[in-house]
CSV table of C-alpha atoms in Angstrom, one decimal:
chain,number,residue,atom,x,y,z
A,58,MET,CA,58.6,123.1,95.7
A,59,SER,CA,57.0,119.9,96.7
A,60,GLY,CA,54.2,120.0,99.1
A,61,ALA,CA,51.6,118.0,101.0
A,62,PRO,CA,50.3,114.8,99.5
A,63,THR,CA,47.3,115.4,97.3
A,64,ALA,CA,45.0,113.4,99.6
A,65,GLN,CA,45.7,116.0,102.4
A,66,LEU,CA,44.8,119.1,100.4
A,67,PRO,CA,41.5,120.9,100.9
A,68,PRO,CA,38.7,119.1,99.0
A,69,VAL,CA,38.3,121.8,96.3
A,70,ALA,CA,42.0,121.7,95.6
A,71,GLN,CA,41.9,118.0,95.2
A,72,TYR,CA,38.9,118.3,92.8
A,73,ALA,CA,40.7,120.9,90.8
A,74,LEU,CA,43.7,118.5,90.5
A,75,ARG,CA,41.5,115.7,89.4
A,76,LEU,CA,40.1,117.8,86.5
A,77,GLY,CA,43.5,119.4,85.8
A,78,ASP,CA,45.4,116.1,85.9
A,79,ASP,CA,43.0,114.5,83.4
A,80,ALA,CA,43.7,117.4,81.0
A,81,LEU,CA,47.5,117.5,81.7
A,82,ILE,CA,48.2,113.8,81.2
A,83,LEU,CA,46.1,113.5,78.1
A,84,ALA,CA,47.9,116.6,76.7
A,85,GLN,CA,51.2,114.9,77.4
A,86,ARG,CA,50.1,111.7,75.6
A,87,LEU,CA,48.8,113.6,72.6
A,88,GLY,CA,52.0,115.6,72.5
A,89,GLU,CA,53.8,112.3,71.7
A,90,TRP,CA,52.2,112.5,68.3
A,91,ALA,CA,54.1,115.6,67.3
A,92,ALA,CA,56.0,114.7,64.1
A,93,ASN,CA,54.7,111.1,64.4
A,94,ALA,CA,51.1,111.3,63.2
A,95,PRO,CA,50.0,109.5,60.0
A,96,GLU,CA,49.6,112.8,58.1
A,97,LEU,CA,50.6,116.4,58.7
A,98,GLU,CA,47.0,117.5,59.4
A,99,GLU,CA,46.8,115.0,62.2
A,100,ASP,CA,50.0,116.1,63.6
A,101,VAL,CA,48.6,119.6,63.8
A,102,ALA,CA,45.2,118.4,65.0
A,103,LEU,CA,46.3,116.1,67.9
A,104,THR,CA,48.8,118.7,69.2
A,105,ASN,CA,46.1,121.4,68.9
A,106,ILE,CA,43.9,119.3,71.1
A,107,ALA,CA,46.8,118.8,73.5
A,108,LEU,CA,47.3,122.6,73.6
A,109,ASP,CA,43.6,123.2,74.5
A,110,LEU,CA,43.9,120.6,77.3
A,111,LEU,CA,47.1,122.0,78.6
A,112,GLY,CA,45.5,125.4,78.8
A,113,GLN,CA,42.7,124.0,80.9
A,114,ALA,CA,45.2,122.2,83.1
A,115,ARG,CA,47.2,125.3,83.8
A,116,VAL,CA,44.2,127.2,85.2
A,117,LEU,CA,43.1,124.2,87.3
A,118,LEU,CA,46.6,123.4,88.7
A,119,THR,CA,47.0,127.1,89.5
A,120,LEU,CA,43.7,127.1,91.3
A,121,ALA,CA,44.8,124.1,93.4
A,122,GLY,CA,47.8,126.1,94.4
A,123,LYS,CA,45.8,129.1,95.3
A,124,ILE,CA,43.5,127.1,97.5
A,125,GLU,CA,46.3,125.3,99.2
A,126,ALA,CA,47.9,128.7,99.9
A,127,ALA,CA,51.4,127.2,100.4
A,128,GLY,CA,53.0,128.9,97.4
A,129,ARG,CA,52.9,126.0,94.9
A,130,THR,CA,52.6,127.0,91.3
A,131,GLU,CA,51.2,125.1,88.3
A,132,ASP,CA,54.7,124.0,87.5
A,133,ASP,CA,55.2,122.6,91.0
A,134,PHE,CA,52.1,120.5,90.6
A,135,ALA,CA,52.9,119.3,87.1
A,136,PHE,CA,56.6,118.6,87.6
A,137,LEU,CA,57.3,117.9,91.2
A,138,ARG,CA,54.6,115.6,92.3
A,139,ASP,CA,55.2,111.9,92.4
A,140,GLU,CA,53.0,109.3,90.8
A,141,ARG,CA,50.8,108.6,93.8
A,142,ASP,CA,49.9,112.3,94.0
A,143,PHE,CA,48.4,112.4,90.5
A,144,VAL,CA,44.7,111.9,90.5
A,145,ASN,CA,43.8,111.5,86.9
A,146,ILE,CA,41.6,108.7,85.6
A,147,GLN,CA,43.6,105.8,84.1
A,148,LEU,CA,42.1,106.2,80.7
A,149,VAL,CA,44.1,109.3,79.9
A,150,GLU,CA,47.5,107.8,80.8
A,151,GLN,CA,47.0,104.7,78.5
A,152,PRO,CA,49.7,104.6,75.8
A,153,ASN,CA,48.8,106.0,72.4
A,154,GLY,CA,49.0,102.6,70.7
A,155,ASP,CA,48.3,103.1,67.0
A,156,PHE,CA,46.3,106.1,65.6
A,157,ALA,CA,43.0,104.2,66.0
A,158,GLN,CA,43.7,103.5,69.7
A,159,THR,CA,44.5,107.2,70.2
A,160,ILE,CA,41.2,108.1,68.5
A,161,ALA,CA,39.2,105.7,70.6
A,162,ARG,CA,40.7,107.2,73.8
A,163,GLN,CA,39.9,110.7,72.5
A,164,LEU,CA,36.3,109.8,71.7
A,165,PHE,CA,35.8,108.2,75.1
A,166,PHE,CA,37.4,111.1,77.0
A,167,SER,CA,36.0,114.0,75.0
A,168,ALA,CA,32.4,112.6,75.3
A,169,TYR,CA,33.0,112.4,79.1
A,170,GLN,CA,34.6,115.8,79.3
A,171,ARG,CA,31.8,117.3,77.2
A,172,LEU,CA,29.1,116.1,79.5
A,173,LEU,CA,31.1,116.9,82.6
A,174,TYR,CA,32.0,120.5,81.6
A,175,GLU,CA,28.4,121.2,80.4
A,176,ARG,CA,27.4,120.7,84.0
A,177,LEU,CA,30.5,122.2,85.7
A,178,ALA,CA,29.8,125.4,83.8
A,179,ASP,CA,27.1,125.9,86.5
A,180,SER,CA,29.5,125.2,89.4
A,181,VAL,CA,29.4,127.7,92.2
A,182,ASP,CA,33.2,127.9,92.1
A,183,PRO,CA,33.8,130.7,89.6
A,184,THR,CA,37.2,129.4,88.3
A,185,ILE,CA,35.9,125.9,87.7
A,186,ALA,CA,32.8,127.3,86.0
A,187,GLY,CA,35.0,129.6,83.9
A,188,VAL,CA,37.3,126.8,82.7
A,189,ALA,CA,34.4,124.6,82.0
A,190,GLY,CA,32.3,127.2,80.2
A,191,LYS,CA,35.3,128.2,78.1
A,192,ALA,CA,36.6,124.7,77.3
A,193,ILE,CA,33.3,123.2,76.3
A,194,LYS,CA,33.5,124.9,73.0
A,195,GLU,CA,36.9,123.4,72.4
A,196,VAL,CA,35.8,120.0,73.5
A,197,ASP,CA,33.1,120.1,70.9
A,198,TYR,CA,35.8,120.2,68.3
A,199,HIS,CA,37.8,117.4,70.0
A,200,GLU,CA,34.8,115.1,70.2
A,201,ASP,CA,33.7,115.9,66.6
A,202,HIS,CA,37.2,115.1,65.4
A,203,ALA,CA,37.4,111.8,67.2
A,204,ALA,CA,33.9,110.8,66.1
A,205,GLY,CA,34.8,111.7,62.5
A,206,TRP,CA,37.8,109.4,62.5
A,207,THR,CA,36.0,106.6,64.3
A,208,ARG,CA,33.5,106.6,61.5
A,209,ARG,CA,36.1,106.9,58.8
A,210,LEU,CA,38.3,104.1,60.2
A,211,GLY,CA,35.3,101.9,61.1
A,212,ASN,CA,33.8,102.2,57.6
A,213,GLY,CA,37.2,102.2,55.8
A,214,THR,CA,39.1,99.1,54.9
A,215,GLU,CA,39.2,95.8,56.6
A,216,GLU,CA,42.5,96.8,58.2
A,217,SER,CA,41.2,100.2,59.4
A,218,HIS,CA,38.1,98.6,60.8
A,219,ARG,CA,40.1,95.9,62.6
A,220,ARG,CA,42.4,98.5,64.1
A,221,MET,CA,39.5,100.8,65.2
A,222,ARG,CA,37.8,97.8,66.8
A,223,GLU,CA,40.9,96.8,68.6
A,224,GLY,CA,41.4,100.3,69.9
A,225,VAL,CA,37.9,100.4,71.3
A,226,ASP,CA,38.3,96.9,72.8
A,227,ARG,CA,41.7,97.8,74.3
A,228,LEU,CA,40.4,100.9,76.1
A,229,TRP,CA,36.9,99.9,77.0
A,230,PRO,CA,38.0,98.4,80.4
A,231,TYR,CA,39.0,101.9,81.5
A,232,VAL,CA,35.6,103.5,80.8
A,233,ASP,CA,33.9,102.4,84.0
A,234,GLU,CA,36.3,104.5,86.1
A,235,LEU,CA,35.0,107.7,84.4
A,236,PHE,CA,31.7,107.3,86.2
A,237,ARG,CA,32.8,106.3,89.7
A,238,THR,CA,32.1,108.7,92.4
A,239,ASP,CA,33.5,108.9,95.9
A,240,GLU,CA,33.0,110.7,99.2
A,241,LEU,CA,35.0,113.7,98.2
A,242,GLU,CA,33.1,114.3,95.0
A,243,GLN,CA,29.8,113.7,96.8
A,244,ARG,CA,30.6,116.3,99.4
A,245,LEU,CA,31.5,118.9,96.7
A,246,VAL,CA,28.4,118.0,94.8
A,247,GLY,CA,26.4,118.9,97.9
A,248,GLU,CA,28.2,122.3,97.9
A,249,GLY,CA,27.3,122.9,94.3
A,250,ILE,CA,31.0,122.8,93.2
A,251,ALA,CA,31.4,119.4,91.7
A,252,VAL,CA,29.3,117.1,89.4
A,253,ASP,CA,28.3,113.6,90.3
A,254,ALA,CA,30.2,111.6,87.7
A,255,SER,CA,27.9,108.6,88.0
A,256,GLY,CA,25.1,110.7,86.6
A,257,LEU,CA,26.9,111.0,83.3
A,258,ARG,CA,27.1,107.2,82.5
A,259,GLU,CA,23.8,106.8,80.7
A,260,GLU,CA,24.2,109.8,78.4
A,261,TRP,CA,27.8,108.9,77.7
A,262,HIS,CA,26.9,105.4,76.6
A,263,LYS,CA,24.1,106.8,74.3
A,264,ARG,CA,26.5,109.3,72.8
A,265,VAL,CA,29.4,106.9,72.2
A,266,THR,CA,27.2,104.0,71.1
A,267,THR,CA,25.7,106.2,68.4
A,268,VAL,CA,29.2,107.0,67.0
A,269,LEU,CA,30.2,103.3,67.2
A,270,ASP,CA,27.0,102.3,65.4
A,271,GLU,CA,27.7,104.7,62.6
A,272,ALA,CA,31.2,103.2,62.4
A,273,THR,CA,29.8,99.7,62.2
A,274,LEU,CA,31.5,98.9,65.5
A,275,THR,CA,30.1,97.7,68.8
A,276,ALA,CA,31.1,98.1,72.4
A,277,PRO,CA,32.5,94.9,73.8
A,278,GLU,CA,29.7,93.1,75.6
A,279,SER,CA,31.8,91.1,78.0
A,280,SER,CA,35.0,92.8,78.9
A,281,TRP,CA,37.0,92.8,82.1
A,282,THR,CA,36.8,96.1,84.0
A,283,ALA,CA,40.1,97.7,85.1
A,284,PRO,CA,40.2,98.0,88.9
A,285,GLY,CA,40.8,101.8,88.5
A,286,GLY,CA,41.8,103.9,91.4
A,287,GLY,CA,43.3,106.9,89.5
A,288,ARG,CA,41.4,109.4,91.6
A,289,GLN,CA,43.2,107.9,94.6
A,290,GLY,CA,46.6,108.0,93.0
A,291,VAL,CA,46.7,104.4,91.8
A,292,HIS,CA,48.1,104.2,88.2
A,293,THR,CA,48.9,101.7,85.5
A,294,GLU,CA,52.4,100.7,84.6
A,295,ALA,CA,52.6,103.1,81.6
A,296,PHE,CA,52.1,106.1,83.8
A,297,GLY,CA,55.6,106.1,85.4
A,298,TYR,CA,57.3,106.2,82.1
A,299,LEU,CA,55.1,109.1,81.0
A,300,LEU,CA,55.9,111.1,84.2
A,301,ALA,CA,59.6,110.4,83.7
A,302,GLU,CA,59.5,112.0,80.3
A,303,MET,CA,57.3,114.8,81.3
A,304,GLN,CA,59.2,115.8,84.5
A,305,HIS,CA,62.8,115.0,83.5
A,306,LEU,CA,63.7,118.4,82.2
A,307,HIS,CA,62.2,120.4,85.1
A,308,ARG,CA,63.7,118.1,87.7
A,309,SER,CA,67.1,118.2,86.1
A,310,HIS,CA,67.1,122.0,85.9
A,311,GLN,CA,65.1,123.2,88.8
A,312,GLY,CA,63.5,126.6,88.2
A,313,ALA,CA,64.3,126.6,84.5
A,314,ARG,CA,62.0,128.8,82.5
A,315,TRP,CA,61.4,129.4,78.8
B,233,MET,CA,46.3,169.9,90.7
B,234,ASN,CA,47.6,167.1,92.9
B,235,ASP,CA,50.9,165.3,92.4
B,236,ALA,CA,49.6,162.2,90.8
B,237,VAL,CA,50.6,161.8,87.2
B,238,LEU,CA,47.6,162.5,85.0
B,239,ILE,CA,46.7,159.6,82.8
B,240,ASP,CA,44.5,160.1,79.9
B,241,GLU,CA,42.1,157.2,80.0
B,242,GLN,CA,41.2,157.5,76.3
B,243,ALA,CA,44.9,157.5,75.3
B,244,VAL,CA,45.5,154.5,77.5
B,245,HIS,CA,42.6,152.7,76.0
B,246,ARG,CA,43.8,153.5,72.5
B,247,ALA,CA,47.3,152.2,73.3
B,248,ALA,CA,46.0,148.9,74.7
B,249,ALA,CA,43.5,148.5,71.8
B,250,ALA,CA,46.2,149.0,69.2
B,251,VAL,CA,48.2,146.0,70.4
B,252,PRO,CA,48.4,143.4,67.6
B,253,ASP,CA,47.8,139.7,68.1
B,254,PRO,CA,51.2,138.1,67.8
B,255,GLU,CA,49.9,135.2,65.7
B,256,LEU,CA,47.6,137.3,63.6
B,257,PRO,CA,49.5,140.6,63.4
B,258,MET,CA,47.1,142.1,60.9
B,259,VAL,CA,44.4,142.4,63.6
B,260,THR,CA,44.5,144.1,67.0
B,261,ILE,CA,43.3,142.6,70.2
B,262,GLU,CA,40.4,145.0,70.0
B,263,ASP,CA,39.4,143.8,66.6
B,264,LEU,CA,39.4,140.2,67.9
B,265,GLY,CA,37.4,141.1,71.1
B,266,ILE,CA,40.2,139.9,73.3
B,267,LEU,CA,40.4,143.3,75.0
B,268,ARG,CA,37.5,143.4,77.4
B,269,ASP,CA,38.0,146.5,79.6
B,270,VAL,CA,40.4,149.3,80.4
B,271,THR,CA,40.0,151.3,83.6
B,272,VAL,CA,42.1,154.1,85.1
B,273,SER,CA,41.4,154.7,88.8
B,274,ALA,CA,41.6,158.1,90.5
B,275,ASP,CA,45.1,157.3,91.8
B,276,GLY,CA,46.4,156.5,88.3
B,277,ARG,CA,46.3,152.8,88.4
B,278,VAL,CA,45.5,151.1,85.2
B,279,ALA,CA,43.6,147.8,85.0
B,280,VAL,CA,43.3,146.1,81.6
B,281,THR,CA,41.2,143.0,81.3
B,282,ILE,CA,41.8,140.5,78.5
B,283,THR,CA,40.2,137.2,77.7
B,284,PRO,CA,41.8,134.2,75.9
B,285,THR,CA,40.5,133.0,72.6
B,286,TYR,CA,41.3,129.4,73.4
B,287,SER,CA,42.3,127.9,76.8
B,288,GLY,CA,45.8,127.0,75.6
B,289,CYS,CA,46.4,130.0,73.4
B,290,PRO,CA,50.1,130.6,73.6
B,291,ALA,CA,49.8,134.2,72.5
B,292,MET,CA,48.1,135.3,75.8
B,293,GLU,CA,51.4,135.8,77.7
B,294,ALA,CA,52.9,137.8,74.8
B,295,ILE,CA,49.7,139.9,74.6
B,296,ALA,CA,49.7,140.6,78.3
B,297,ALA,CA,53.3,141.8,78.1
B,298,ASP,CA,52.6,143.9,75.0
B,299,VAL,CA,49.6,145.5,76.6
B,300,ARG,CA,51.6,146.4,79.7
B,301,GLU,CA,54.4,147.9,77.6
B,302,ALA,CA,51.9,149.9,75.4
B,303,VAL,CA,50.1,151.3,78.4
B,304,GLU,CA,53.3,152.2,80.2
B,305,THR,CA,54.5,154.3,77.3
B,306,ARG,CA,51.4,156.4,78.0
B,307,GLY,CA,52.8,157.3,81.4
B,308,ALA,CA,51.1,154.6,83.5
B,309,THR,CA,53.3,153.0,86.1
B,310,ALA,CA,50.9,150.9,88.1
B,311,VAL,CA,49.5,148.5,85.4
B,312,GLU,CA,47.6,145.3,86.1
B,313,VAL,CA,46.7,143.0,83.2
B,314,ARG,CA,43.9,140.6,84.3
B,315,THR,CA,42.9,137.5,82.3
B,316,GLU,CA,39.3,136.6,82.7
B,317,LEU,CA,37.7,133.4,81.4
B,318,SER,CA,34.2,134.3,81.9
B,319,PRO,CA,32.1,135.1,79.8
B,320,ALA,CA,33.9,132.9,77.4
B,321,TRP,CA,35.2,134.5,74.3
B,322,THR,CA,33.3,134.0,71.1
B,323,THR,CA,34.2,134.8,67.5
B,324,ASP,CA,31.0,136.9,67.5
B,325,TRP,CA,33.1,139.5,69.3
B,326,ILE,CA,35.3,140.0,66.3
B,327,THR,CA,34.5,143.4,64.9
B,328,GLU,CA,33.5,144.2,61.3
B,329,GLU,CA,36.9,145.9,60.9
B,330,GLY,CA,38.6,142.8,62.2
B,331,ARG,CA,36.7,140.6,59.8
B,332,ARG,CA,37.6,142.9,56.9
B,333,LYS,CA,41.3,142.7,57.8
B,334,LEU,CA,41.2,138.9,58.1
B,335,VAL,CA,39.7,138.6,54.6
B,336,GLU,CA,42.4,141.0,53.2
B,337,ALA,CA,45.0,138.7,54.8
B,338,GLY,CA,43.5,135.6,53.1
B,339,ILE,CA,41.8,134.3,56.2
B,340,ALA,CA,38.0,133.5,55.9
B,341,PRO,CA,36.2,135.1,58.8
B,342,PRO,CA,34.0,133.0,61.2
B,343,ALA,CA,30.4,132.4,60.6
B,344,PRO,CA,28.1,133.9,63.2
B,345,VAL,CA,27.7,131.6,66.3
B,346,GLY,CA,24.5,133.2,67.4
B,347,ASP,CA,22.6,133.6,70.6
B,348,HIS,CA,22.7,130.0,71.6
B,349,ASN,CA,26.3,130.4,72.4
B,350,ARG,CA,26.0,133.7,74.3
B,351,SER,CA,23.0,132.9,76.3
B,352,GLY,CA,24.1,129.6,77.7
B,353,LEU,CA,26.2,126.7,76.5
B,354,GLN,CA,23.8,124.2,77.9
B,355,ALA,CA,21.6,124.9,74.9
B,356,ARG,CA,24.2,123.4,72.7
B,357,SER,CA,24.3,119.7,72.3
B,358,GLY,CA,26.1,117.4,69.9
B,359,PRO,CA,29.2,117.9,67.9
B,360,VAL,CA,29.8,121.1,66.1
B,361,GLN,CA,28.2,121.6,62.8
B,362,VAL,CA,30.7,122.5,60.2
B,363,ALA,CA,28.5,121.9,57.2
B,364,ILE,CA,28.4,125.6,56.1
B,365,SER,CA,31.5,126.0,54.0
B,366,PRO,CA,33.3,129.4,54.1
B,367,ARG,CA,33.7,131.6,51.1
B,368,CYS,CA,37.2,131.5,49.5
B,369,PRO,CA,39.0,134.7,50.6
B,370,ARG,CA,41.0,134.7,47.3
B,371,CYS,CA,38.5,134.2,44.6
B,372,GLY,CA,35.2,134.5,46.5
B,373,SER,CA,33.8,131.2,45.6
B,374,PRO,CA,31.4,129.7,48.1
B,375,ARG,CA,32.5,126.2,47.1
B,376,SER,CA,35.1,125.0,49.6
B,377,ARG,CA,35.8,121.9,51.5
B,378,LEU,CA,37.2,121.2,54.9
B,379,VAL,CA,40.8,119.8,54.9
B,380,SER,CA,41.3,119.8,58.7
B,381,ARG,CA,39.4,121.2,61.6
B,382,PHE,CA,42.7,122.1,63.2
B,383,GLY,CA,45.2,124.6,61.6
B,384,SER,CA,48.3,126.6,62.1
B,385,THR,CA,46.9,128.2,65.3
B,386,ALA,CA,44.3,127.0,67.8
B,387,CYS,CA,41.7,129.4,66.3
B,388,LYS,CA,41.9,128.3,62.7
B,389,ALA,CA,40.8,125.4,60.4
B,390,ILE,CA,42.1,124.6,57.0
B,391,TYR,CA,39.9,124.6,53.9
B,392,ALA,CA,40.6,124.3,50.2
B,393,CYS,CA,38.7,126.2,47.5
B,394,GLY,CA,36.7,124.1,45.0
B,395,ALA,CA,37.0,126.8,42.3
B,396,CYS,CA,40.6,128.2,42.4
B,397,GLY,CA,42.0,125.2,44.2
B,398,GLU,CA,43.9,127.3,46.8
B,399,PRO,CA,44.0,126.1,50.4
B,400,PHE,CA,43.1,128.8,53.0
B,401,ASP,CA,42.7,129.4,56.7
B,402,TYR,CA,39.2,129.7,58.2
B,403,PHE,CA,38.7,131.3,61.5
B,404,LYS,CA,36.7,128.7,63.4
B,405,ALA,CA,33.4,129.9,64.8
B,406,ILE,CA,33.2,129.2,68.5
């Protein structure tokens, strides 16, 4: 069933969807690597990361449905919402590009998620705290994997260095959005449920810059900043295509189950 | 005697505990520490609590269904299988028996995670340390190298032995 627009849901449900959509959409992107990765181990690794993220998303989307109390399930949220009702940050919807670009996206996102979940593990909402406390251990592996490849590609050949640098440059404009906060988030921070994303910025930069340094790479000094708006349902061109693929089966065969 | 069906709590617990992990059938959910609690209330209702190893572990639904079936064969009709995320599962909950079975099946058991994991995740910072290499479950050599942090299931990494050359699964410590 389709339901109320995301912006009209209770605040905690909206917040659960923000966290859940980040995980869901990145899982979908990473799933595109199945049978396409440069080597078998990476095929397995990227889809394993996708599976962890999908597991997080399922609990969070279910939570949103429970709070809304209108009977929507995780599937309803994943497959029957339209583009403007998804509230993920734009970084996670960016196309995979080449392997280096995928790794840059993963490094940026996992470092963010690591810092966010570390704090959300103390949320007064038991489900959000439970997801965060559990997932943090998985995210450690994701971040470590992305950092390892960033170093390997950065320190590898001229070609791998160039590609890693281009991946970082291509996605850097979407980093700023990770640390923007808004009224909804601030309200939930006050209630002890959410984390103020703007407070993660400094530590994130320290963490990511360390890896880039080790990879003989640098963050672009002057770069345009994407206008963002993912949390308000504004998305980039690539997102519609992603949704079409993700939702096609479910919408064509309503109620289909494994 | 009242009319309620008498349910033997110990038998119910044994039945639930004996359910194998569908992806690692050599070990049970009790061996892995997935089974957290079994209670039988006075009116015969059975509540089983399980916890996922990884957030996206696809075996959880099969485990829940298998637990239900196993408990129902012990005469229980009102069975609830709950999934709880907190406290988060850790490989430190894998029993000695479970570790022994893993080695026998050619899977190197996880290194201890220790108190810093159990007492609060905030204590952890930085990427996971994977420097300690596991012992080869085939030849016992401590010389092994990481092939990939991610393996055939969410819970395993792939290593290769430096002595006998065989690749093997390592149960990742989390």
